[in-house]
Tab-separated table of C-alpha atoms and ligand atoms in Angstrom:
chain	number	residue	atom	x	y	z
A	1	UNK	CA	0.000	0.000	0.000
A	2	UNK	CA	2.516	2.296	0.773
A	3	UNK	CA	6.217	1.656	0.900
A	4	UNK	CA	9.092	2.077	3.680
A	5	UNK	CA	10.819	4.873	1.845
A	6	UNK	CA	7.834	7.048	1.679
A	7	UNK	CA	7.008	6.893	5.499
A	8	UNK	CA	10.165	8.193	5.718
A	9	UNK	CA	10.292	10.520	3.343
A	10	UNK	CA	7.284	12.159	3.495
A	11	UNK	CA	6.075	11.487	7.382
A	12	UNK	CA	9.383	11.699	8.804
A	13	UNK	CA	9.352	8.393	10.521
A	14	UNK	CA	12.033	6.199	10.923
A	15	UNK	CA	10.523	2.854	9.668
A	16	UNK	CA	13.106	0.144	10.323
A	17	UNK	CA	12.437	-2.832	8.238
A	18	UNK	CA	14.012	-5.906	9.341
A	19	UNK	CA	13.869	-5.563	12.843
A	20	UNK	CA	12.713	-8.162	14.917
A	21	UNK	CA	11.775	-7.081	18.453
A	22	UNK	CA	12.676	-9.572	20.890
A	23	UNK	CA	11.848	-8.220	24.363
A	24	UNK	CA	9.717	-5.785	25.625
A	25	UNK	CA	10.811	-3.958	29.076
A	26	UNK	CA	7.608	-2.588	29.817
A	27	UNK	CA	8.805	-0.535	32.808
A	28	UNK	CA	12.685	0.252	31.420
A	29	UNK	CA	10.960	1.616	28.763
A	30	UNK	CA	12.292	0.403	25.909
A	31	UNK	CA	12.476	-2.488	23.101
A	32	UNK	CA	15.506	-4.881	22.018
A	33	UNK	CA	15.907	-7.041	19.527
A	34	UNK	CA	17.762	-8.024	16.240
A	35	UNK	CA	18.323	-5.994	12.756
A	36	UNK	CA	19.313	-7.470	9.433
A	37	UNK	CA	22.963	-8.857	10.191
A	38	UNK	CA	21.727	-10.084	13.651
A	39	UNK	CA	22.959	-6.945	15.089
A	40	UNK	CA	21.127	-6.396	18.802
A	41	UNK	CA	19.093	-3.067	18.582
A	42	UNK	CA	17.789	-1.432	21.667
A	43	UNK	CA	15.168	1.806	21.327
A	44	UNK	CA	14.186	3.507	24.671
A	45	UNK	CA	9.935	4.479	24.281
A	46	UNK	CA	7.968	6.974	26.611
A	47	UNK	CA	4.825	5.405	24.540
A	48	UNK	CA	4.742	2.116	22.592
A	49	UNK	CA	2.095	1.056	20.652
A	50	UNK	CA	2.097	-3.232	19.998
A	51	UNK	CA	0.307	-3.639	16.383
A	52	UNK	CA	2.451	-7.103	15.815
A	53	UNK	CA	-0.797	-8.768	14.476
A	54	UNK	CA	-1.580	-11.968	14.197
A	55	UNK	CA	0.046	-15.403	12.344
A	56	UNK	CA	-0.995	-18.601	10.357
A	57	UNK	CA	-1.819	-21.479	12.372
A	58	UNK	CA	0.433	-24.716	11.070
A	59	UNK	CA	-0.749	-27.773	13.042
A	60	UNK	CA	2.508	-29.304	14.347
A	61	UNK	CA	1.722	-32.829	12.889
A	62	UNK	CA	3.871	-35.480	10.504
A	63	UNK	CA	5.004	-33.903	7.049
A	64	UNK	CA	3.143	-30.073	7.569
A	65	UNK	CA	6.836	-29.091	7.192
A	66	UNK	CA	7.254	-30.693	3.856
A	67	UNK	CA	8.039	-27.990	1.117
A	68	UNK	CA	4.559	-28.450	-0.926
A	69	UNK	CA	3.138	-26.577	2.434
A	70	UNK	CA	2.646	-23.285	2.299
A	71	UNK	CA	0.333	-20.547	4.241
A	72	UNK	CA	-1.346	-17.275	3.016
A	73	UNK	CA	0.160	-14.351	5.315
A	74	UNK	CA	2.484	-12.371	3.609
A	75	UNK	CA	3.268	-10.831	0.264
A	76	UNK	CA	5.910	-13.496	0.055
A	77	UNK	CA	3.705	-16.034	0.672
A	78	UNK	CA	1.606	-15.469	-2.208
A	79	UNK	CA	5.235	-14.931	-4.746
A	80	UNK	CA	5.951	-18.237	-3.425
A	81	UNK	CA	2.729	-19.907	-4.502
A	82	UNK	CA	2.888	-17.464	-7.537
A	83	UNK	CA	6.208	-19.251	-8.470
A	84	UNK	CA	5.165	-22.699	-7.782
A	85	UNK	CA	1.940	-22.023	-10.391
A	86	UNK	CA	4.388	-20.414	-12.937
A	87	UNK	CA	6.365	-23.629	-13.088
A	88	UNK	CA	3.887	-25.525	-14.275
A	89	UNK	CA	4.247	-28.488	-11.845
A	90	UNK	CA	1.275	-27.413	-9.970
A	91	UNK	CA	-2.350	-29.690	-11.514
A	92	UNK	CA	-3.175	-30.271	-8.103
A	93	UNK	CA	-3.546	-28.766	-4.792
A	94	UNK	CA	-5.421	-29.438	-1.152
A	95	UNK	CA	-6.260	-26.616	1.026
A	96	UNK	CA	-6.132	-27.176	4.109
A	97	UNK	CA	-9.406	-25.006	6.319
A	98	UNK	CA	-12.459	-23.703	4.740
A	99	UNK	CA	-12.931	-20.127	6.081
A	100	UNK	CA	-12.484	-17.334	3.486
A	101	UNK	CA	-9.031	-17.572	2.378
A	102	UNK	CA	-9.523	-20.995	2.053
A	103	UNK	CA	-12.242	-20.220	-0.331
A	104	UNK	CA	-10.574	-17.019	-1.982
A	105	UNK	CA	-8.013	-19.284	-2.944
A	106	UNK	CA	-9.688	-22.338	-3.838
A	107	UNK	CA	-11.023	-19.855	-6.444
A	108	UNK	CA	-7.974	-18.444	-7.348
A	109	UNK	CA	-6.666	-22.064	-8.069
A	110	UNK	CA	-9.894	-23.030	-10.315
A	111	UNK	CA	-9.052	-19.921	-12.553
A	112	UNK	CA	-5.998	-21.629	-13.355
A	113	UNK	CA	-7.743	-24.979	-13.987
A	114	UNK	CA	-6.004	-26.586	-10.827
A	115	UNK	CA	-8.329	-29.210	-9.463
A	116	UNK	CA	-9.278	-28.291	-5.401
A	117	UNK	CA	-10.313	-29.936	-2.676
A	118	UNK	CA	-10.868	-28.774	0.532
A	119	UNK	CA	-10.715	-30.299	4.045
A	120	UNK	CA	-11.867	-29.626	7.191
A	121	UNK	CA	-12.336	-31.751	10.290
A	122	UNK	CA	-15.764	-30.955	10.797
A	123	UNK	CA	-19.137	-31.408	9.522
A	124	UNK	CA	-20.487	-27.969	8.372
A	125	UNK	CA	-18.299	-25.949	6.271
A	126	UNK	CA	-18.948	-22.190	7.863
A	127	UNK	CA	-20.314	-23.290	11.513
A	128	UNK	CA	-20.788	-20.105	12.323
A	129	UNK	CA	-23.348	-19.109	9.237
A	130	UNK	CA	-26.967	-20.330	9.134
A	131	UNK	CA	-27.316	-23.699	7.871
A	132	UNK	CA	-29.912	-22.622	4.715
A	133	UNK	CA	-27.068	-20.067	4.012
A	134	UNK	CA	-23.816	-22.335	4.329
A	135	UNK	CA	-25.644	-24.560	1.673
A	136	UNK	CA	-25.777	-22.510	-1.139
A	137	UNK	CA	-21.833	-21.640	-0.065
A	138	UNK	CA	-20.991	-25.538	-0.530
A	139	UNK	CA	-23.433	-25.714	-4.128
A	140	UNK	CA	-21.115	-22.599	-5.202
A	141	UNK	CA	-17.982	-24.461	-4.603
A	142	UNK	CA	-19.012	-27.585	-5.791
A	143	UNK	CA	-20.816	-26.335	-8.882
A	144	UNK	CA	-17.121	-25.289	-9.622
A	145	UNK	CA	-15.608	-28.306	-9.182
A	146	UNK	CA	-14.087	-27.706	-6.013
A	147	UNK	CA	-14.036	-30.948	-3.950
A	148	UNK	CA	-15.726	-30.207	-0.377
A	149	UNK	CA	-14.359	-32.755	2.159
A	150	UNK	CA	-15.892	-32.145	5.092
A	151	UNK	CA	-15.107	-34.665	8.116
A	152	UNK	CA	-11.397	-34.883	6.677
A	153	UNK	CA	-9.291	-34.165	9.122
A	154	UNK	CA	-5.468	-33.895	7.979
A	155	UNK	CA	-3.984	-35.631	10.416
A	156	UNK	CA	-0.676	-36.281	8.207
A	157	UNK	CA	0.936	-34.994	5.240
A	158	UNK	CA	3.237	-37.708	3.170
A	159	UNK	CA	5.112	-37.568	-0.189
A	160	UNK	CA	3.607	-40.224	-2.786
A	161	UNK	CA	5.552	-40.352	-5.998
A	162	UNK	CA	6.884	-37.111	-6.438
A	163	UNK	CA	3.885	-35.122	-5.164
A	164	UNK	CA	2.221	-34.849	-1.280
A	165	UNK	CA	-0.649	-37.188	-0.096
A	166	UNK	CA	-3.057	-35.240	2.674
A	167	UNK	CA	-3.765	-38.265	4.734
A	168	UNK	CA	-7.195	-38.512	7.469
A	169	UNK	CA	-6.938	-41.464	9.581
A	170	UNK	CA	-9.267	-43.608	8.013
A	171	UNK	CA	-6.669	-44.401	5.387
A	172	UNK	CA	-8.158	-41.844	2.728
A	173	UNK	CA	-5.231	-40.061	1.269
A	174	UNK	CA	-5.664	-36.693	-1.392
A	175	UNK	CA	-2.576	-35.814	-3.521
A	176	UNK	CA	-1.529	-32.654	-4.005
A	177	UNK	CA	1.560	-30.844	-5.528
A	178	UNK	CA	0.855	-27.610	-3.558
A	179	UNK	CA	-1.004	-27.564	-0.259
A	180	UNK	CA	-2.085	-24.541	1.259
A	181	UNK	CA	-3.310	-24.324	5.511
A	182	UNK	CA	-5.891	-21.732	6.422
A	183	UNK	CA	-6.895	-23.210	9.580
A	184	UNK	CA	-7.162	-20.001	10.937
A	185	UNK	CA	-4.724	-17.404	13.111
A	186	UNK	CA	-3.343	-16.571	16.475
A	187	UNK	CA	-2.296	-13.349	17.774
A	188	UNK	CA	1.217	-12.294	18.168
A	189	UNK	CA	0.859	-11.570	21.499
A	190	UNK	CA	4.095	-14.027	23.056
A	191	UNK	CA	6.032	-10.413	23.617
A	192	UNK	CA	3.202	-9.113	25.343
A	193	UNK	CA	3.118	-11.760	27.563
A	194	UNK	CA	6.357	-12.203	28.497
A	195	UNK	CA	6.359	-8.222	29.187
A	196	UNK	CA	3.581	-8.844	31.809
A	197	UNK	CA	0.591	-7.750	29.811
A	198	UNK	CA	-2.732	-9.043	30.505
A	199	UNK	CA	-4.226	-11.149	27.570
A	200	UNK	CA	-7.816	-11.061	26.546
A	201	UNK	CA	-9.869	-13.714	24.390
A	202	UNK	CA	-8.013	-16.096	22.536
A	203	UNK	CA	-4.467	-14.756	23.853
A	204	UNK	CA	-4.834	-11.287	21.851
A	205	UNK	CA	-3.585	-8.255	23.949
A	206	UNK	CA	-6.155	-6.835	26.454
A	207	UNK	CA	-6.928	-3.161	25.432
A	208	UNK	CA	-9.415	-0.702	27.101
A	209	UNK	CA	-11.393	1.579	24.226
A	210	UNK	CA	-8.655	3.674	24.220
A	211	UNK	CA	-6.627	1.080	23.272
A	212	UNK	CA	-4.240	0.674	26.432
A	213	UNK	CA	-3.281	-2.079	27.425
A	214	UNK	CA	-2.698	-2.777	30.997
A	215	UNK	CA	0.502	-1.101	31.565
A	216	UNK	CA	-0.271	2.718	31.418
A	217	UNK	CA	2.590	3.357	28.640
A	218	UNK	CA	2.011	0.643	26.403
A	219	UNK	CA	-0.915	0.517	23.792
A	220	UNK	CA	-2.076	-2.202	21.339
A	221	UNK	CA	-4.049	-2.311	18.502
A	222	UNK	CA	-5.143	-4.378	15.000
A	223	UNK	CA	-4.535	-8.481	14.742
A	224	UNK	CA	-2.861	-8.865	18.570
A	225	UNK	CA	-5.493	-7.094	20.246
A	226	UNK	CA	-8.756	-7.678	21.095
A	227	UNK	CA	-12.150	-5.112	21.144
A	228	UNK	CA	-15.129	-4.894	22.277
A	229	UNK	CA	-18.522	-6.075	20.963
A	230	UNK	CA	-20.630	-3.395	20.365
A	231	UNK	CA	-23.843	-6.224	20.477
A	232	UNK	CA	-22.404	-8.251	23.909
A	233	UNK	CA	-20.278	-5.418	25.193
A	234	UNK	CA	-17.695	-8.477	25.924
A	235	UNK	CA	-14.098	-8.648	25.176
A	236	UNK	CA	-13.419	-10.453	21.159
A	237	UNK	CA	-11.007	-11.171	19.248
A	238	UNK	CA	-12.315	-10.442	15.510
A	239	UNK	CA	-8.706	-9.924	13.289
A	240	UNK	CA	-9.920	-7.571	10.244
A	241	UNK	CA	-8.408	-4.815	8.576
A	242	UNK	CA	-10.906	-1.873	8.697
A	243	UNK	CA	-10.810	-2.229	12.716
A	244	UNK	CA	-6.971	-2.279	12.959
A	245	UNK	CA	-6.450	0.596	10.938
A	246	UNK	CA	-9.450	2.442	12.834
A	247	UNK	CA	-7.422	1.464	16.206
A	248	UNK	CA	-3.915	2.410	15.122
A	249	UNK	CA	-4.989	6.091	14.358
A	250	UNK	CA	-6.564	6.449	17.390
A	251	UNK	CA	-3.369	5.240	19.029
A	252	UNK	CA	-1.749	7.821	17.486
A	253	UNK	CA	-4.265	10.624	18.089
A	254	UNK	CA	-3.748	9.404	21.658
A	255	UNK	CA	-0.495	9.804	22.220
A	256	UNK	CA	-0.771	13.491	20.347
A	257	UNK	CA	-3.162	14.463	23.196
A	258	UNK	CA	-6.969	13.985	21.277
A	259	UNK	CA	-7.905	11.013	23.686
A	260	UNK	CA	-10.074	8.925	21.250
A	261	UNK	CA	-12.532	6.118	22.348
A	262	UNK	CA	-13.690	3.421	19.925
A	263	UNK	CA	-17.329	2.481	20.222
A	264	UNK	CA	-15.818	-1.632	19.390
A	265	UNK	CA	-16.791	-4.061	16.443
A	266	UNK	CA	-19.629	-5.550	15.142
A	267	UNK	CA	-17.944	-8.264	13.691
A	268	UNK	CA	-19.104	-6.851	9.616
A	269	UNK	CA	-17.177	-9.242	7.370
A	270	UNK	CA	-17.459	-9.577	3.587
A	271	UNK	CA	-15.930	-12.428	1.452
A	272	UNK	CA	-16.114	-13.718	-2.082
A	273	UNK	CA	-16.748	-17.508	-3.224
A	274	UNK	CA	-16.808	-17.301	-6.987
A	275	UNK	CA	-20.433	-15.455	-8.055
A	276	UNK	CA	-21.485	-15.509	-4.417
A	277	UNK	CA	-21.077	-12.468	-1.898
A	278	UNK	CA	-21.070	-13.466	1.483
A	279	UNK	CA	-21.565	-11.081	4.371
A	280	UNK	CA	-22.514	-10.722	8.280
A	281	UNK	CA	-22.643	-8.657	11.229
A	282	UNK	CA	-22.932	-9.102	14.459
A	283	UNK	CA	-24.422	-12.087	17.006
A	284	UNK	CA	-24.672	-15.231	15.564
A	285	UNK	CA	-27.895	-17.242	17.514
A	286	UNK	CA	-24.898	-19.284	19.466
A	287	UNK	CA	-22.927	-16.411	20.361
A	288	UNK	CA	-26.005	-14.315	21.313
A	289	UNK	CA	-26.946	-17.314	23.731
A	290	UNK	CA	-23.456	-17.830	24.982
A	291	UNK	CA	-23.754	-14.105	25.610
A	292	UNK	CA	-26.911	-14.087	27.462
A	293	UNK	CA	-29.308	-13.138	25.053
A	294	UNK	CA	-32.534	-15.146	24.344
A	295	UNK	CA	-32.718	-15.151	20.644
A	296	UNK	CA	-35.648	-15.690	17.808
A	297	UNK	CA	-34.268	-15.832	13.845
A	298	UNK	CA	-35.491	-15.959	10.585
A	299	UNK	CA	-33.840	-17.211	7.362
A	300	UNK	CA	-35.727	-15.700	3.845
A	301	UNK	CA	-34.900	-15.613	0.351
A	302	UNK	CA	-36.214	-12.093	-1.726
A	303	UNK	CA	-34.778	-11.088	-5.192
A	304	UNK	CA	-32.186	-9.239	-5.696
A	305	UNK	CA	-34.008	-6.581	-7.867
A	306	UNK	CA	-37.927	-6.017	-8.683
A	307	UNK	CA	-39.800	-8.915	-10.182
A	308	UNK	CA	-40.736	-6.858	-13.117
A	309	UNK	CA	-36.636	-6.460	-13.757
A	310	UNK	CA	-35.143	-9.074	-15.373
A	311	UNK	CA	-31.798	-10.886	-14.466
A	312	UNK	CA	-32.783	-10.502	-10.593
A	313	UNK	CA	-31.440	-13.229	-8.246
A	314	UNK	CA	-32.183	-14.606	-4.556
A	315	UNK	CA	-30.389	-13.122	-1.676
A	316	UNK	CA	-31.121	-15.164	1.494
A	317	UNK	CA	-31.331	-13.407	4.457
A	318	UNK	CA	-30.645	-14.676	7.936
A	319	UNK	CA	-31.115	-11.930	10.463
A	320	UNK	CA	-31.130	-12.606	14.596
A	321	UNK	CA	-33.122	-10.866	17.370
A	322	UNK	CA	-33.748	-11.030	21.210
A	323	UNK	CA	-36.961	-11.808	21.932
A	324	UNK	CA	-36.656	-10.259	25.580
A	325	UNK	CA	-34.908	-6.778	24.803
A	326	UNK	CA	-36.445	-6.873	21.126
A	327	UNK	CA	-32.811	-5.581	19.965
A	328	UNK	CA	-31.234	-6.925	16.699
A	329	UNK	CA	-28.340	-8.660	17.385
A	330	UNK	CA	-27.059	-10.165	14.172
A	331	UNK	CA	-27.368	-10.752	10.098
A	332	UNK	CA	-25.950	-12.872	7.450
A	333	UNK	CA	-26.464	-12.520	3.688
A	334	UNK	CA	-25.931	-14.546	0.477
A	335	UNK	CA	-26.282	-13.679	-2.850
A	336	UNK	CA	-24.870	-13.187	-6.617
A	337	UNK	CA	-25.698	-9.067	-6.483
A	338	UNK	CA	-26.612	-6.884	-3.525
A	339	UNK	CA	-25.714	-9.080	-0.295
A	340	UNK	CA	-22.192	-7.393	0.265
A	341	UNK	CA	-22.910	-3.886	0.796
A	342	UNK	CA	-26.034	-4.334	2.137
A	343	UNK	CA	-24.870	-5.893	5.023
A	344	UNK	CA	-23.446	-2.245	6.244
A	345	UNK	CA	-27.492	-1.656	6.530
A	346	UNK	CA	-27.457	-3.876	9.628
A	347	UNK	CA	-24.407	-3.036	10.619
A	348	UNK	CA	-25.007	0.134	11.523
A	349	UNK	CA	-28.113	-1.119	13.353
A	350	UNK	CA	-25.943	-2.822	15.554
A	351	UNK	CA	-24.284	0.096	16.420
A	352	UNK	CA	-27.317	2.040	17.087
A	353	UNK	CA	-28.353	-0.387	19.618
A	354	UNK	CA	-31.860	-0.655	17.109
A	355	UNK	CA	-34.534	-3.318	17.837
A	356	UNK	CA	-35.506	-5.712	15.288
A	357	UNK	CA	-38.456	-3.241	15.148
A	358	UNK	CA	-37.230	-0.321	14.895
A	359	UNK	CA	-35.295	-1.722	11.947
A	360	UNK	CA	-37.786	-2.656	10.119
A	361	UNK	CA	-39.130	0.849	9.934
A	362	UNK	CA	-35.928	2.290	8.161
A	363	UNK	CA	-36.088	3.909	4.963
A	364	UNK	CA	-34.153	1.403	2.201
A	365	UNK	CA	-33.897	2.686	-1.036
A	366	UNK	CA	-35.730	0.696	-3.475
A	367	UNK	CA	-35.508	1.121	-7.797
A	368	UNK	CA	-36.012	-1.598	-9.468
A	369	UNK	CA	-32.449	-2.624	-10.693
A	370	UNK	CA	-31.491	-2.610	-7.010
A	371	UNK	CA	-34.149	-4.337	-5.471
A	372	UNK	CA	-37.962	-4.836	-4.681
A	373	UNK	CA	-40.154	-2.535	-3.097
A	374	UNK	CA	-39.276	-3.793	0.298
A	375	UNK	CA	-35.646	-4.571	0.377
A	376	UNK	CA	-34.963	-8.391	1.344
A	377	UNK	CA	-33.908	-6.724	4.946
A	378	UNK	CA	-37.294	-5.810	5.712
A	379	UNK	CA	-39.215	-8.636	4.716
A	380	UNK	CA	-36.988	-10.506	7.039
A	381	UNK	CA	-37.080	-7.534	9.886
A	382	UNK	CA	-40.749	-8.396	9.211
A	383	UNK	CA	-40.540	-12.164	9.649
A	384	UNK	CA	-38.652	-11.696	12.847
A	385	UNK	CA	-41.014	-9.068	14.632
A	386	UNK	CA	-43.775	-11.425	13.697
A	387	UNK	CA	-42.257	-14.264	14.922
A	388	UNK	CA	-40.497	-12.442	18.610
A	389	UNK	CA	-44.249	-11.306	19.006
A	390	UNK	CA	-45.343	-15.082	18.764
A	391	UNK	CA	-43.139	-16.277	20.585
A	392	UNK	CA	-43.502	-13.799	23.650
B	401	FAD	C1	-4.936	-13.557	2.712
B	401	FAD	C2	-5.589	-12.545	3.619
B	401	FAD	C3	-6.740	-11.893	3.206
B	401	FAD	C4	-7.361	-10.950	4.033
B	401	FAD	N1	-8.503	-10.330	3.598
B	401	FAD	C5	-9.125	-9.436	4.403
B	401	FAD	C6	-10.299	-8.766	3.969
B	401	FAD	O1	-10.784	-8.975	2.848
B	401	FAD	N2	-10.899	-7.890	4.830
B	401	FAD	C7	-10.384	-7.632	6.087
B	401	FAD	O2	-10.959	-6.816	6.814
B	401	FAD	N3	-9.254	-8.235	6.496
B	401	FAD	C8	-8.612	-9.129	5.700
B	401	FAD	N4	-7.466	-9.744	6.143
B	401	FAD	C9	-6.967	-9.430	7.497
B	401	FAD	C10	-6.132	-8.164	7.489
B	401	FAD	O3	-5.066	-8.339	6.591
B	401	FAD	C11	-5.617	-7.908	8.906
B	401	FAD	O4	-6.722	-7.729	9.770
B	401	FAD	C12	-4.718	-6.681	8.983
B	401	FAD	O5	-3.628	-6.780	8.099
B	401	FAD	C13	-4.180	-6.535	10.402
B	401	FAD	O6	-3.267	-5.487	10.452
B	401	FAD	P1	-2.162	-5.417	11.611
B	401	FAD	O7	-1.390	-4.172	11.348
B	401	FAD	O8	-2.782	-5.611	12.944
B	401	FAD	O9	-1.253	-6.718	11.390
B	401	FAD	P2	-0.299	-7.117	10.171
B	401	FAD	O10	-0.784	-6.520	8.900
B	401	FAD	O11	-0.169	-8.608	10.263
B	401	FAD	O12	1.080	-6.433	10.532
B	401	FAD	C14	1.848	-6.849	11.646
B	401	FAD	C15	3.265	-6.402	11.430
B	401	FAD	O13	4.025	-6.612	12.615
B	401	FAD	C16	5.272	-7.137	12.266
B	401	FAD	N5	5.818	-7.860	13.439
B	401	FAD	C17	5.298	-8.958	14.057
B	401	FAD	N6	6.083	-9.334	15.089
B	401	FAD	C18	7.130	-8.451	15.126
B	401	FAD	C19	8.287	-8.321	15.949
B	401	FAD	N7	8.522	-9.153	16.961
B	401	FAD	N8	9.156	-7.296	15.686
B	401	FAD	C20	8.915	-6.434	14.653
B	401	FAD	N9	7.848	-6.510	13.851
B	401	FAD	C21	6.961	-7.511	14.071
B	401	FAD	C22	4.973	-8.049	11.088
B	401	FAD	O14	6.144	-8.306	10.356
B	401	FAD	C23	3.976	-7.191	10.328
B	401	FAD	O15	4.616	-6.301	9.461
B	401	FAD	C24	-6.815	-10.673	5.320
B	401	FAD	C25	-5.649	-11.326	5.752
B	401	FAD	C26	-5.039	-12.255	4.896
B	401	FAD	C27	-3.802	-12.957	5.377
């Protein structure tokens, strides 16, 4: 996005690439570690802001260190797979995980004619989506020829005549010259820890909404850190780009003096799986009953644009409310046009603390191109209220 040279060029700051902190002394004040030719570096701080991020999971099992294995973190990451394609000696590859780089790249592969599979350990491909939702997510992949193994749990990675062989314990092996693991990502919070810092969900770096940690001169923000829910008003740990940016400014407005507090996350994700848009924000019905909500939902299908509009297509809607408070608390979307953006409708809901009612009382646009007279959302708002009044 932007390179070393012009942070210090034109912001006058002194961006040291290849500089691996090692230790934090959280009350020397100051950070050591090792530059380029191993040389030890130590740089005193009266502030220091921890934005280390977060790193691939790679399951420390038989042959995962084999050199067909690669993960998706870094810009050499993807030159490495970029090289392995442009050999030529790639007609096969396993990825390892089915969240959404999984599935970015599973696409990415099929452009290039590779034949896919995909493997997971357990039975539903997105657990976290509606079931009615995930579906039409596994017909996408499938109706491009992606093989969807779920149950498959890679237990072992051989070689087999020149190539790797992903291996499940029941004997079933896949072959593949390039396998990729998305099983998902853990903060990199080990310096934190070791410095003293309290750790919040899923060992990301505690932070208050003004992103301090819990020593008063250190701050954290993006992949290592976690955030609050604006929905549960509990600690998470959601690791996406829009809220790490949003938290490293207001670091930085922080330290200038212009104390800053974030309002938290909602958890607003958008992904891509060939034609389909997938999208959601907030509570799924779990997580609003592990929170301590008491939720109704509704799943419904509406076209994408106005029956009298041709080339219109279904977006399903999955939205989730509390029957006791009446508040929204979540939505999920799929679709071929329209379920992406939309989801920011919702979204902002959530952050308006709206019921389900109250939602379904907001002005949508409608034209016909765009959608029907009463945008999927509401017919589902709709559905819900209906349903939370039933159910009272
Ligand atoms: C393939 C892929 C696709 C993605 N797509 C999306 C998307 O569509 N939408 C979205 O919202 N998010 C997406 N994300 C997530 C998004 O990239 C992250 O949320 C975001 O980059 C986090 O920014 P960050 O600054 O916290 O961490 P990072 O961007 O990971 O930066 C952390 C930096 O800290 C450095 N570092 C770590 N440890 C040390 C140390 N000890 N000493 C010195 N430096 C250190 C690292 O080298 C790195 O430069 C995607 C991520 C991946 C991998």
């Amino acid at each position: 996005v932007r390179t070393a040279q012009v942070f210090r060029e034109k912001s006058g700051i002194n961006v040291l690439t290849g500089h691996r902190v090692e230790r934090i002394d959280a009350n020397g004040g100051a950070v050591t570690g090792l530059g380029p030719e191993a040389n030890a570096f130590a740089i005193p701080f009266d502030r220091l802001l921890i934005a280390t991020g977060a790193a691939p999971i790679v399951p420390t099992r038989s042959g995962y260190d084999r050199p067909e294995v690669v993960v998706v973190k870094t810009l050499e990451d993807t030159h490495t797979i970029k090289t392995r394609l442009h050999s030529g000696a790639v007609t096969k590859a396993v990825i390892i995980g089915m969240g959404y780089i999984a599935m970015e790249m599973a696409e990415a592969l099929r452009a290039r004619q590779i034949d896919v599979a995909l493997v997971k350990p357990r039975a539903e491909l997105l657990p976290w989506m509606d079931a009615e939702l995930a579906a039409t997510v596994r017909r996408e992949l499938e109706s491009h020829q992606v093989q969807v193994h779920t149950g498959f749990d890679a237990v072992r990675i051989e070689g087999q005549g020149g190539r790797a062989a992903v291996c499940d314990p029941g004997g079933t092996s896949l072959p593949a010259d390039l396998v990729i693991v998305a099983v998902g990502i853990a903060p990199n919070s080990a310096l934190a820890a070791e410095a003293g810092l309290t750790l919040g969900p899923a060992g990301s770096i505690a932070v208050d909404p003004r992103l301090r940690t819990s020593h008063p001169a250190i701050y954290a923000a993006g992949d290592c850190a976690d955030a609050f829910h604006v929905v549960s008003g509990q600690r998470v740990w959601i690791p996406l780009a829009l809220r790490a940016n949003r938290a490293g400014w207001a670091v930085a407005d922080h330290i200038c003096g212009k104390p800053v507090a974030l309002q938290g996350v909602a958890g607003t994700a958008v992904f891509k799986v060939f034609d389909l848009q997938v999208a959601r924000t907030g509570l799924t019905a779990a997580e609003a009953t592990r929170a301590g909500f008491t939720p109704a939902a509704v799943t419904i299908s509406a076209p994408s644009r106005a029956h009298s509009y041709p080339g219109g297509t279904p977006i399903q809607v999955h939205l989730v409310g509390d029957r006791r408070s009446g508040r929204l608390l979540g939505a999920q979307m799929v679709g071929r046009e329209g379920a992406a953006h939309r989801i920011n409708a919702p979204a902002v809901a959530l952050h308006a603390a709206m019921t389900v009612e109250q939602f379904s009382q907001t002005d949508l646009a409608y034209a016909p191109p765009f959608g029907p007279t009463w945008d999927p959302l509401l017919v589902a708002a709709n559905q819900l209220v209906k349903k939370m009044k039933e159910e009272s």
